[in-house]
mmCIF file of C-alpha atoms in Angstrom:
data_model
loop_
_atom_site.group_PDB
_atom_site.id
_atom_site.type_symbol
_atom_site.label_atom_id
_atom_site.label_comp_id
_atom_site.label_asym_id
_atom_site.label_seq_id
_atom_site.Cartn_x
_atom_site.Cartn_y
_atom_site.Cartn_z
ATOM 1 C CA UNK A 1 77.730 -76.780 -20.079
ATOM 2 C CA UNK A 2 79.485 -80.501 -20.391
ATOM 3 C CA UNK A 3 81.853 -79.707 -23.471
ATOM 4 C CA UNK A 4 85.197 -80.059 -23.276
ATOM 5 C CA UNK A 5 87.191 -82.020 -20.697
ATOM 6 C CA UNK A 6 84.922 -80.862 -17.583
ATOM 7 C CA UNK A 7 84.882 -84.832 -17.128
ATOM 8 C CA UNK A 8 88.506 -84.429 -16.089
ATOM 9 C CA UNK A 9 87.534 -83.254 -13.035
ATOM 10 C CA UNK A 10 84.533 -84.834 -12.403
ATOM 11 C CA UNK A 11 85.095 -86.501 -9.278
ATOM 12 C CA UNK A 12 86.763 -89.602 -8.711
ATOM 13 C CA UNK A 13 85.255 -90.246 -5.216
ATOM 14 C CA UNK A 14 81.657 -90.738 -6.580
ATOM 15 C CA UNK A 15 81.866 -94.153 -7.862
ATOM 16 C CA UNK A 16 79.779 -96.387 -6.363
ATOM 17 C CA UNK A 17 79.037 -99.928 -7.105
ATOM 18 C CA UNK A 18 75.628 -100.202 -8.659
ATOM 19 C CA UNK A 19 72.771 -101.800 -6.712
ATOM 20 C CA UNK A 20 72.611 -105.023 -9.000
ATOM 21 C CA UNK A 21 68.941 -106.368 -9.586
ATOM 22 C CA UNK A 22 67.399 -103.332 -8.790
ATOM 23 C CA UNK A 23 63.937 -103.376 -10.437
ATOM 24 C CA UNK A 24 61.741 -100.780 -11.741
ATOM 25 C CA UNK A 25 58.947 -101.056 -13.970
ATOM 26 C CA UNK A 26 57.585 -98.996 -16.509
ATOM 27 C CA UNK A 27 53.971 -99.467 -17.234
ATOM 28 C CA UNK A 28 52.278 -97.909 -20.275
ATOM 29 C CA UNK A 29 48.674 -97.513 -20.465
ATOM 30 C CA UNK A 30 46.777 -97.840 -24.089
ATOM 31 C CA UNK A 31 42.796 -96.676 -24.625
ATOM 32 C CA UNK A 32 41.488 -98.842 -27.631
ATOM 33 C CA UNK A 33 39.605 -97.087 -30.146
ATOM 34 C CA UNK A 34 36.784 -97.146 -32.140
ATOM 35 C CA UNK A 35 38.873 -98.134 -35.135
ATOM 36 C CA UNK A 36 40.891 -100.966 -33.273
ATOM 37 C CA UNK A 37 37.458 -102.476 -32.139
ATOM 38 C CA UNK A 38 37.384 -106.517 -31.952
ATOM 39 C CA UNK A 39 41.257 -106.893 -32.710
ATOM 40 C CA UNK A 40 43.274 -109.578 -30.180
ATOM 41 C CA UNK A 41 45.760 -107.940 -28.046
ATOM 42 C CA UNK A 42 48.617 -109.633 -29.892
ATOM 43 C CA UNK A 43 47.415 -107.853 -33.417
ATOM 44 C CA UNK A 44 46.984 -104.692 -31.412
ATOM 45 C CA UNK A 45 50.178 -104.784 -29.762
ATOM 46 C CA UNK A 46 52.208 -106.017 -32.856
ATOM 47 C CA UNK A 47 50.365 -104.127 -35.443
ATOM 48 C CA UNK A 48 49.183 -101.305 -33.947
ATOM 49 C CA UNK A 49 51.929 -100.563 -31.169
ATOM 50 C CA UNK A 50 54.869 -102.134 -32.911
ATOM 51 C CA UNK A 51 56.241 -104.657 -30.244
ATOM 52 C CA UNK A 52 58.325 -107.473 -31.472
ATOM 53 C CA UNK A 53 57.425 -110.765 -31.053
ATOM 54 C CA UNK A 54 59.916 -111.079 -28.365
ATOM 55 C CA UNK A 55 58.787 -108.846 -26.312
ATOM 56 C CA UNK A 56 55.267 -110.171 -26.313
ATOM 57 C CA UNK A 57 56.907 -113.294 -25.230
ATOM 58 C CA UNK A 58 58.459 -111.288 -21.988
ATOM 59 C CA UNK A 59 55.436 -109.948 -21.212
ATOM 60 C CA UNK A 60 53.020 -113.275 -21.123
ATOM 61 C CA UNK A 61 55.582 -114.596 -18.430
ATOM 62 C CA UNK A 62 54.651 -111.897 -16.306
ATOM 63 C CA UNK A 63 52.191 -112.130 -14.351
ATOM 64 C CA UNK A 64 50.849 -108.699 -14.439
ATOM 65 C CA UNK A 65 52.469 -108.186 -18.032
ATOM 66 C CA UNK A 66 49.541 -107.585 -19.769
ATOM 67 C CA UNK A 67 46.282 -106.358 -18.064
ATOM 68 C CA UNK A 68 42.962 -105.721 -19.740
ATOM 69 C CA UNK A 69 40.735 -103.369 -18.096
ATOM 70 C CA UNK A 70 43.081 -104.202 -14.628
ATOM 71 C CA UNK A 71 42.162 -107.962 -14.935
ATOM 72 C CA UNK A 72 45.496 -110.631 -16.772
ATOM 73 C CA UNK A 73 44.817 -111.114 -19.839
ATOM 74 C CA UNK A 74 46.103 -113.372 -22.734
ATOM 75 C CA UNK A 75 47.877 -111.927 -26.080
ATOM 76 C CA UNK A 76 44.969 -113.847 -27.740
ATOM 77 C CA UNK A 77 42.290 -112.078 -25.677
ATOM 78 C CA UNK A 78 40.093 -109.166 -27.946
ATOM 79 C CA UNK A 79 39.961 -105.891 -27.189
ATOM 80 C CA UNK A 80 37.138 -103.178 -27.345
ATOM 81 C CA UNK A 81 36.453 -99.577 -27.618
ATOM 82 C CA UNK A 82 37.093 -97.566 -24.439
ATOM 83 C CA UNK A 83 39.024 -100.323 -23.043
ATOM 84 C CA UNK A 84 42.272 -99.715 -21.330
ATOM 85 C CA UNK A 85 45.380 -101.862 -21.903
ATOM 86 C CA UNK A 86 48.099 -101.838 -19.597
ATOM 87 C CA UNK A 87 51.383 -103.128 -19.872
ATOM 88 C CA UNK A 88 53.804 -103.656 -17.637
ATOM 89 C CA UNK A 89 57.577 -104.215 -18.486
ATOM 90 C CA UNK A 90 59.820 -107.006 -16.576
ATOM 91 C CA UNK A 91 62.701 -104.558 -16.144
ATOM 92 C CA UNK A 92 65.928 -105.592 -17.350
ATOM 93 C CA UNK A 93 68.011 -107.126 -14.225
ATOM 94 C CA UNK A 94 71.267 -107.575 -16.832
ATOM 95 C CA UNK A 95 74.346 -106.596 -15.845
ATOM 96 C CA UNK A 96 75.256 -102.933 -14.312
ATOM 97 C CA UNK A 97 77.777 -100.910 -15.465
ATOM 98 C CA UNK A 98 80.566 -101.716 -12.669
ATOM 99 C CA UNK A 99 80.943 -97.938 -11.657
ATOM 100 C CA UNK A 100 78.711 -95.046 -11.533
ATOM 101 C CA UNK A 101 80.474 -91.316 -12.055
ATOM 102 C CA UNK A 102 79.052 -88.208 -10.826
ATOM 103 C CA UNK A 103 79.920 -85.726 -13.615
ATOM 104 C CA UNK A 104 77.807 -82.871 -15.175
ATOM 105 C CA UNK A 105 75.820 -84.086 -18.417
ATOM 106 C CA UNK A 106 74.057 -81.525 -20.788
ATOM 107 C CA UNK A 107 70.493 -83.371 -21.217
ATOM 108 C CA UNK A 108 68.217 -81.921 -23.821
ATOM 109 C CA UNK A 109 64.855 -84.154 -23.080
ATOM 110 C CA UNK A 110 64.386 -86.755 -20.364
ATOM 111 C CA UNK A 111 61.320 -88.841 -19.691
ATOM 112 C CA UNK A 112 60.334 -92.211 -18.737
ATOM 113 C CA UNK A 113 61.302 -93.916 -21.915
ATOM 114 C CA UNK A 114 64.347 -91.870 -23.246
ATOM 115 C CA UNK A 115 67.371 -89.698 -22.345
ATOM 116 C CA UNK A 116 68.421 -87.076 -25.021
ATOM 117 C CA UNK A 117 71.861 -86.106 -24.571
ATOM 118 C CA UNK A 118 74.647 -83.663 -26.279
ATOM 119 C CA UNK A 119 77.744 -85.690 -25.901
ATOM 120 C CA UNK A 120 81.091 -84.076 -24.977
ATOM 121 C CA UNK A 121 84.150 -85.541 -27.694
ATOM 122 C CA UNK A 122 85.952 -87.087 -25.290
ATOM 123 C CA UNK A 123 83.803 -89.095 -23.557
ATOM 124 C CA UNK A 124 83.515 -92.627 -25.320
ATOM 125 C CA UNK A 125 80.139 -93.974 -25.033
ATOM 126 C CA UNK A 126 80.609 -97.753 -23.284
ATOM 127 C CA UNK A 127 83.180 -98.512 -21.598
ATOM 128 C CA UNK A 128 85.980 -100.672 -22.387
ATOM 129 C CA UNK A 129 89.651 -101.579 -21.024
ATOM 130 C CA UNK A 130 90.584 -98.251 -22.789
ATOM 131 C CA UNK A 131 87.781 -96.034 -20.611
ATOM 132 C CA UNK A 132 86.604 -97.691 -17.343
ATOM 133 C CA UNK A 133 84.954 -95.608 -15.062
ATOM 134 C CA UNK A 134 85.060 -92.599 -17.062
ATOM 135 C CA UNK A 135 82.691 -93.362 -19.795
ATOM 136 C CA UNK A 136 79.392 -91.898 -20.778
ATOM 137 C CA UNK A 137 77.272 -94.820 -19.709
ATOM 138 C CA UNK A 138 78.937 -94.695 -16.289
ATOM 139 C CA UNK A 139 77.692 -90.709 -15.847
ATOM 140 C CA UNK A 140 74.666 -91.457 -17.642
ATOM 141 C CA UNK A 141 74.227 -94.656 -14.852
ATOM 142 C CA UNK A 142 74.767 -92.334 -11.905
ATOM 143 C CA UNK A 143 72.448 -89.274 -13.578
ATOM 144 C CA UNK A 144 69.146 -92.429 -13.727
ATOM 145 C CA UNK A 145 69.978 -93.657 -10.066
ATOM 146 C CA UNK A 146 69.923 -90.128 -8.562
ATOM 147 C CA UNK A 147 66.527 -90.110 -10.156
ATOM 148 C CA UNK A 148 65.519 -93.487 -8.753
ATOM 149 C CA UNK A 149 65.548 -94.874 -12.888
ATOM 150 C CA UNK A 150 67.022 -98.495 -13.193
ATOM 151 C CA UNK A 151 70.527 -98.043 -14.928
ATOM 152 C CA UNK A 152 70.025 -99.893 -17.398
ATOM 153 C CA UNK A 153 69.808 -98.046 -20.425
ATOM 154 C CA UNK A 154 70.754 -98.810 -24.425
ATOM 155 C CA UNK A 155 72.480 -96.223 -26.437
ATOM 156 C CA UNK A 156 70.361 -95.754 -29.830
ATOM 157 C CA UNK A 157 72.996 -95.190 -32.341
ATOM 158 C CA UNK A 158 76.111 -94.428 -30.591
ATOM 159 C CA UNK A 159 78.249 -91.321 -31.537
ATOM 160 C CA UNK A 160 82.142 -92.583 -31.483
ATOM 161 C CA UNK A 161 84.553 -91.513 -29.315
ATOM 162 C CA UNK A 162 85.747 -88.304 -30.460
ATOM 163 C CA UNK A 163 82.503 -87.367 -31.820
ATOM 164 C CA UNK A 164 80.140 -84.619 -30.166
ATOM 165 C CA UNK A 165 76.658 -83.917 -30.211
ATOM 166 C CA UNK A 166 73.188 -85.400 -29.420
ATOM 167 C CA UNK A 167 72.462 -88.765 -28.349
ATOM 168 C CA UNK A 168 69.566 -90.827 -27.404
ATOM 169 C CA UNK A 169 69.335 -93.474 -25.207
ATOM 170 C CA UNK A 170 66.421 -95.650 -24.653
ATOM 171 C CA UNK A 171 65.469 -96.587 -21.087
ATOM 172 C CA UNK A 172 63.603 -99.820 -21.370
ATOM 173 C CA UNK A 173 63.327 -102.648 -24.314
ATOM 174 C CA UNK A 174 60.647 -101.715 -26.039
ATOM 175 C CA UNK A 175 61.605 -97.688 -26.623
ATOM 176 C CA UNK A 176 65.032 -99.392 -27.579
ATOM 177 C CA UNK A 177 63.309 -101.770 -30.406
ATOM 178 C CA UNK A 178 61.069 -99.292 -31.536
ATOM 179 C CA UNK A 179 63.869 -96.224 -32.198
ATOM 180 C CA UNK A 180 66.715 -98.773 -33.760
ATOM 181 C CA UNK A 181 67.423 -97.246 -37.020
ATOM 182 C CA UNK A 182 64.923 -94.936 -36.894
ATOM 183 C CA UNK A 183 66.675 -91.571 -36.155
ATOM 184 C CA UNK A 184 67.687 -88.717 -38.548
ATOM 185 C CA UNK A 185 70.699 -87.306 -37.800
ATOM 186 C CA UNK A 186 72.499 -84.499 -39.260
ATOM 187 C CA UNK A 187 76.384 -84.251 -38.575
ATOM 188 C CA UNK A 188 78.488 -81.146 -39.129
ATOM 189 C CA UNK A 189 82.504 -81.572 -39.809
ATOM 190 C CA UNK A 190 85.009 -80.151 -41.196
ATOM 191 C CA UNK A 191 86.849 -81.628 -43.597
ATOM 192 C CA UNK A 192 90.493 -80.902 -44.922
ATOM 193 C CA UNK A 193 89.732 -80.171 -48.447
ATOM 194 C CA UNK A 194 87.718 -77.836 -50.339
ATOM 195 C CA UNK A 195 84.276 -78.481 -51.619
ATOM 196 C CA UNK A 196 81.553 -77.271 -53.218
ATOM 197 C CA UNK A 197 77.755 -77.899 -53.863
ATOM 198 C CA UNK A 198 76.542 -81.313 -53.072
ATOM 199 C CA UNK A 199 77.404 -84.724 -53.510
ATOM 200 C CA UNK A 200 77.140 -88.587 -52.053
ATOM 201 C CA UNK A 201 79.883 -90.828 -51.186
ATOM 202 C CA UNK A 202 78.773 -94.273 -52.440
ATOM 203 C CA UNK A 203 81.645 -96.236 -50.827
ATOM 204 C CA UNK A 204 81.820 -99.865 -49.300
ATOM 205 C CA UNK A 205 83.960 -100.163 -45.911
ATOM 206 C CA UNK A 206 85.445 -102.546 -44.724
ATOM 207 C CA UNK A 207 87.580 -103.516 -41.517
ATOM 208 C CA UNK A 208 90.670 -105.315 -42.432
ATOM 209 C CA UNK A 209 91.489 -106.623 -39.061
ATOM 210 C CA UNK A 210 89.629 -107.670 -36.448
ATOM 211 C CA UNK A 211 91.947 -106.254 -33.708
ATOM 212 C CA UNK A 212 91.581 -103.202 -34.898
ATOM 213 C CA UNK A 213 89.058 -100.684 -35.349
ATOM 214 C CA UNK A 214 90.563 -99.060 -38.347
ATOM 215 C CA UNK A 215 88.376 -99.401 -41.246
ATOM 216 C CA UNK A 216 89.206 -98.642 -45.077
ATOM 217 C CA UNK A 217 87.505 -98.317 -48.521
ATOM 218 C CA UNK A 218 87.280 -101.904 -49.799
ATOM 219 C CA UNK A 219 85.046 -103.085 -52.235
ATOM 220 C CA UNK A 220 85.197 -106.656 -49.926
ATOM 221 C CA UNK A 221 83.278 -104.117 -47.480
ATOM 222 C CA UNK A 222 79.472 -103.348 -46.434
ATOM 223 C CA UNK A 223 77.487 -100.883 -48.556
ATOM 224 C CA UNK A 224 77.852 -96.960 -46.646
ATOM 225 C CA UNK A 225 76.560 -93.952 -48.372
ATOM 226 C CA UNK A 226 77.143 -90.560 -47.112
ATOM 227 C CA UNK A 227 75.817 -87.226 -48.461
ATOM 228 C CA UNK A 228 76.905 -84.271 -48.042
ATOM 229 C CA UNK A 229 77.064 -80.500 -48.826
ATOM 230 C CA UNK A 230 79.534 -77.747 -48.632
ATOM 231 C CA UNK A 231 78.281 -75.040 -45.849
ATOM 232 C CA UNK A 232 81.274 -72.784 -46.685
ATOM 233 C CA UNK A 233 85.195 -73.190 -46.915
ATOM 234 C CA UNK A 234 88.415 -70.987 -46.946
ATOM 235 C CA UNK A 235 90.568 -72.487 -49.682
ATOM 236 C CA UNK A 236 92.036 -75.228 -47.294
ATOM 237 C CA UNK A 237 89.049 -76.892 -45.747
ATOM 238 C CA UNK A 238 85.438 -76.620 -45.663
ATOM 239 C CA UNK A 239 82.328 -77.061 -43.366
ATOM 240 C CA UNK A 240 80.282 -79.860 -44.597
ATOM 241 C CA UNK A 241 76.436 -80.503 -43.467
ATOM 242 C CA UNK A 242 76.284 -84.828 -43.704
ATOM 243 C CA UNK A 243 72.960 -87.007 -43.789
ATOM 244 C CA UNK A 244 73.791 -91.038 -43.496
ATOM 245 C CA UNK A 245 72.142 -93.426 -45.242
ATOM 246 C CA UNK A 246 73.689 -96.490 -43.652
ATOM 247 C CA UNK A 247 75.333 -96.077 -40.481
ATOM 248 C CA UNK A 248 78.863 -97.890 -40.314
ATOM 249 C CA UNK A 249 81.793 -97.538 -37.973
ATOM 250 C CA UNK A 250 83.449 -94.364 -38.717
ATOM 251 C CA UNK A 251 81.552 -93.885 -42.210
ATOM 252 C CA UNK A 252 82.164 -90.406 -42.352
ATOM 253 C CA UNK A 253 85.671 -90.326 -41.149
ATOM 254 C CA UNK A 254 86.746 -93.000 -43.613
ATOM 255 C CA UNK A 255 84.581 -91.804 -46.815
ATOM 256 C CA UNK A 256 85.940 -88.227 -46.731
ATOM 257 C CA UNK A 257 89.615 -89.836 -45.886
ATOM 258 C CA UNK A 258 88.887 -91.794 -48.998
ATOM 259 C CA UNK A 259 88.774 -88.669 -51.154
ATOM 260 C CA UNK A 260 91.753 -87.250 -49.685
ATOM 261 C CA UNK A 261 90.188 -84.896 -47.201
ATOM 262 C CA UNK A 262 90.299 -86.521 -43.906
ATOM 263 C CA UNK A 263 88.371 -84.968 -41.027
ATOM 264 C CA UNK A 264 90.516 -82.077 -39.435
ATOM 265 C CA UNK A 265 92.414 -83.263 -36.148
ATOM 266 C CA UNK A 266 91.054 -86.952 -37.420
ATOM 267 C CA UNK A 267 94.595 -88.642 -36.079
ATOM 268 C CA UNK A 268 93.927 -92.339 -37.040
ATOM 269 C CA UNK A 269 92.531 -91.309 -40.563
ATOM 270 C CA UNK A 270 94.407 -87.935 -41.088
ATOM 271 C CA UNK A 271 96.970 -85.712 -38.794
ATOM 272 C CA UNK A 272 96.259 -84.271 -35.613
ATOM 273 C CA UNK A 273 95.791 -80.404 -35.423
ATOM 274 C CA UNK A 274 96.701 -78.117 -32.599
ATOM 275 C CA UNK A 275 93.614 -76.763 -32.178
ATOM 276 C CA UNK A 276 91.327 -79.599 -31.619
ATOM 277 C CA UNK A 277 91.694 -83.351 -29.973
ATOM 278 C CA UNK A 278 89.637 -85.627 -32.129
ATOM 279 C CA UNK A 279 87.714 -85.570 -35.286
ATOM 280 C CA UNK A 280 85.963 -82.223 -36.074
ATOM 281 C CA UNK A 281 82.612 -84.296 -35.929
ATOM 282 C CA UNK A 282 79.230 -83.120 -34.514
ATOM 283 C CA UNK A 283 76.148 -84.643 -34.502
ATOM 284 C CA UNK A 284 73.448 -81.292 -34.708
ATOM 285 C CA UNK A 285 69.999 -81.734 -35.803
ATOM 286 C CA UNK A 286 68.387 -84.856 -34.649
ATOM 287 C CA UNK A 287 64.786 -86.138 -35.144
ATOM 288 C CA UNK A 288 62.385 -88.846 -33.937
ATOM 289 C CA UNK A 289 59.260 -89.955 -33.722
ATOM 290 C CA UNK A 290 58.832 -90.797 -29.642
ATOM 291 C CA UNK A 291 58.423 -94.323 -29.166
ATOM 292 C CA UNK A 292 55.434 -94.162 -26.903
ATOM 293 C CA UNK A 293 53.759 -90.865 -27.542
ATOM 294 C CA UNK A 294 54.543 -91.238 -31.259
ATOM 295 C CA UNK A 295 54.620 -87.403 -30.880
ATOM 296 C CA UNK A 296 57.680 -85.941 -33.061
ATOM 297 C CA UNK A 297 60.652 -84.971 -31.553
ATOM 298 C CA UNK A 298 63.435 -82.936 -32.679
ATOM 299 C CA UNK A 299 66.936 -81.325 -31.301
ATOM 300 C CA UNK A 300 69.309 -79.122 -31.885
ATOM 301 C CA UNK A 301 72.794 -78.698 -30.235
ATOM 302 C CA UNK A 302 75.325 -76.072 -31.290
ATOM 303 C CA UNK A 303 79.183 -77.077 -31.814
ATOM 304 C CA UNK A 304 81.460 -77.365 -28.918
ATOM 305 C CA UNK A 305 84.027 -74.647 -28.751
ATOM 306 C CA UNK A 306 87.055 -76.482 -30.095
ATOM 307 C CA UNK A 307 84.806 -77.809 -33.193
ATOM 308 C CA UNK A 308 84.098 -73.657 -33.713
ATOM 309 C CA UNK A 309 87.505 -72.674 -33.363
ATOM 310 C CA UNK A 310 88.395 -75.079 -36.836
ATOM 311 C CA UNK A 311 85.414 -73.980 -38.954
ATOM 312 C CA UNK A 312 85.972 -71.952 -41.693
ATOM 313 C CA UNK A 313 85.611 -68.313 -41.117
#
């Protein structure tokens, strides 16, 4: 299992640079129905399929972008029963990640279209000057080129650094535009305070400097909402289930900070504790609707040990 600092080890002599513009496709294949008889393929695609205009766009440059029964065809070309729609994505020849790092990941679900991925804490997600080399995209870049995947891939709703649990990542454009803010996540954490019941933190925040990521309770600040209830709790702190209604930078960390209970071993919103390294944050039930079998999806990852060794017994 990938939890804890296993990354430490992970070795140093796999980097590799990335082979820039290579360039795989992904092609999805549609059957029209009875009931989406006589529509254009640009109501069909939109409408029915949920692509964004944008995308379209990409796709009529192509020259095999969009293929009706095999043959090109135009966005404003109609489709019929039985007919089979094909589309084939330009792949994204952006920028690689400038190292790939052979580590061990714990994937839940992998397929052509997403990566599902329980996150160690101390991996951050990107890199940055802070983490080069030794960030999650970098592992998650060598994991698709092993596999012959293009590494480029787009982290739908990042966990922060410090934060474990499941993540998904989108492997082409349009399974990126069609998951953004649609996932339900449920976080676990334990908080330095006691509670009880249920309850919603209706709280702007706000970042006061933009150097820094700190972020504060300010009613100059964006609109977050947490809710929460108390799992169980010892007197001095208690396990918390969270749901997010608006996902901001370090909502949870800051709301329950705001009420005097910071997250235990939080250090830049509370103190550090001996027994964990960052926040006791876990992202542990997530759910989905897939972007291309529309089939729903759902996970489940367990705690890490350090974020076990905090709850309340």
């Amino acid at each position: 299992h990938s939890c804890g600092h296993s990354y430490h080890y992970a070795q140093k002599t796999a980097y590799e640079q990335i082979l820039r513009g290579l360039n795989l496709s992904r092609k999805i294949k549609y059957t029209v129905s009875a009931g989406q008889d006589g529509i254009k393929i640009l109501t069909f695609l939109k409408k029915e399929k949920g692509y964004s205009q944008r995308l379209i766009t990409k796709l009529k440059k192509e020259d095999d972008g969009i293929l009706l029964n095999g043959e090109h065809a135009r966005s404003i070309d109609f489709v019929h029963t039985g007919d089979i729609l094909e589309i084939n994505f330009p792949e994204d020849r952006e920028e690689g990640i400038s190292v790939s790092l052979e580590m061990p990941l714990d994937i839940l679900y992998e397929d052509e279209d997403i990566i599902v991925i329980n996150k160690p804490a101390p991996l951050a997600v990107h890199e940055s000057h802070n983490h080069l080399g030794d960030a999650l995209s970098n592992a998650l870049s060598y994991h698709l080129k092993q596999e012959g995947k293009q590494s480029v891939f787009r982290a739908v709703g990042r966990l922060d650094k410090g934060t474990s649990g499941i993540m998904v990542c989108a492997l082409n454009r349009y399974a990126a535009s069609k998951l953004s803010g649609k996932i339900g996540k449920v976080y676990l954490a334990v908080a330095s305070g006691v509670f009880t019941g249920s309850g919603t933190v209706d709280s702007p925040i706000y970042r006061p400097d933009p150097i820094l990521t700190l972020r504060t309770v300010d009613p100059r600040g964006e609109k977050a909402v947490t809710h929460w209830t108390a799992l169980k709790n010892n007197g001095i702190c208690t396990l918390l289930e969270i749901r997010l209604e608006t996902g901001r930078t370090h909502q949870i960390r800051v709301h329950f900070a705001s009420l005097g209970a910071p997250l235990v071993g939080d250090t830049m919103y509370g103190k550090s504790d001996p027994r964990i390294s960052h926040q006791a944050l876990h992202c542990y039930k997530c759910s989905f609707i897939h972007p291309v079998t529309e089939k729903k999806m759902k996970f489940t990852a367990e705690p890490p040990e350090d974020f076990r060794a905090v709850m309340p017994k």
